[in-house]
Amino acid sequence: MQTKPKPKRVPTRKILDTLAVMYPDAHCELDYRNPFELLIATILSAQSTDRQVNKVTKDLFAKHPTPESFLQLTEDELAEYIRGLGLFRNKSKNILKTCRILVEEYNGEVPKKRELLEKLPGVGRKTANVVLSNAFGIPALAVDTHVQRVSNRLALADSENPLETERQLMKKVPRAEWSDTHHRLIWHGRRICIARKPKCSLCDLLPYCWYGKNETNTKVK
DNA sequence: AACTCGGGGCA
DNA sequence: TGCCCAGAGTT
């Protein structure tokens, strides 16, 4: 790794506006109808694709729409539903523990506080933020691998630590734009600013991008 | 900080 | 065939 010649001034406003033009309708691509389903779908999405998650949750949520209903399932039975995903045994175990807590401590509801969400098995900082923001409209900026990578490349963040990246983004991005920005960074990370060979020649952010300017060899069709 | 969980999709 | 996927928990 080279020492980073950080730009003197990051044109945050231009970056956010350009992202808005590029991805005007960016949104969560997990299928869910209520906070509980979003919580489960987000736990399931760890190291898996949202398409695979949507595939397995369709049948699962149809037959088990509530945490009470999930508790009728054994660990193996739930694992069978989500077998198409990676990490399915861990997820099955964690989700059943989480459902038990929801039923026994929160009257079957998903709590709306970060501290409580993060205590649920399988729920970390990222998942908690997704639920707060998408399900409850509580401002939060979830940092996953896409947000982390794209933020680093655009010099919106200079840390590899997701929590630190979250802090830096929250300082630079107006609170009202946290949710949209989160989704747009993800869409950008999946479509253009991909990990391996970013398609810099297709990127409207190139004029504002430290990485794109310095990695000319990565420009692929 | 480094492991581990992990099957499926895609180049 | 190898690499990655809207991470979290444990050591």
PDB file of C-alpha atoms (C1' of nucleotides) in Angstrom, chain C:
ATOM      1  C1'  DT C   1     -11.771 -23.035 -10.113  1.00  0.00           C
ATOM      2  C1'  DG C   2     -11.283 -19.115  -7.204  1.00  0.00           C
ATOM      3  C1'  DC C   3     -13.224 -15.280  -5.297  1.00  0.00           C
ATOM      4  C1'  DC C   4     -16.920 -12.800  -3.236  1.00  0.00           C
ATOM      5  C1'  DC C   5     -21.403 -12.024  -1.099  1.00  0.00           C
ATOM      6  C1'  DA C   6     -25.836  -5.491   2.264  1.00  0.00           C
ATOM      7  C1'  DG C   7     -21.250  -9.613   9.214  1.00  0.00           C
ATOM      8  C1'  DA C   8     -20.966 -11.185  13.805  1.00  0.00           C
ATOM      9  C1'  DG C   9     -19.004 -13.860  17.564  1.00  0.00           C
ATOM     10  C1'  DT C  10     -15.084 -16.038  19.637  1.00  0.00           C
ATOM     11  C1'  DT C  11     -10.258 -16.700  20.654  1.00  0.00           C
TER      12       DT C  11
END
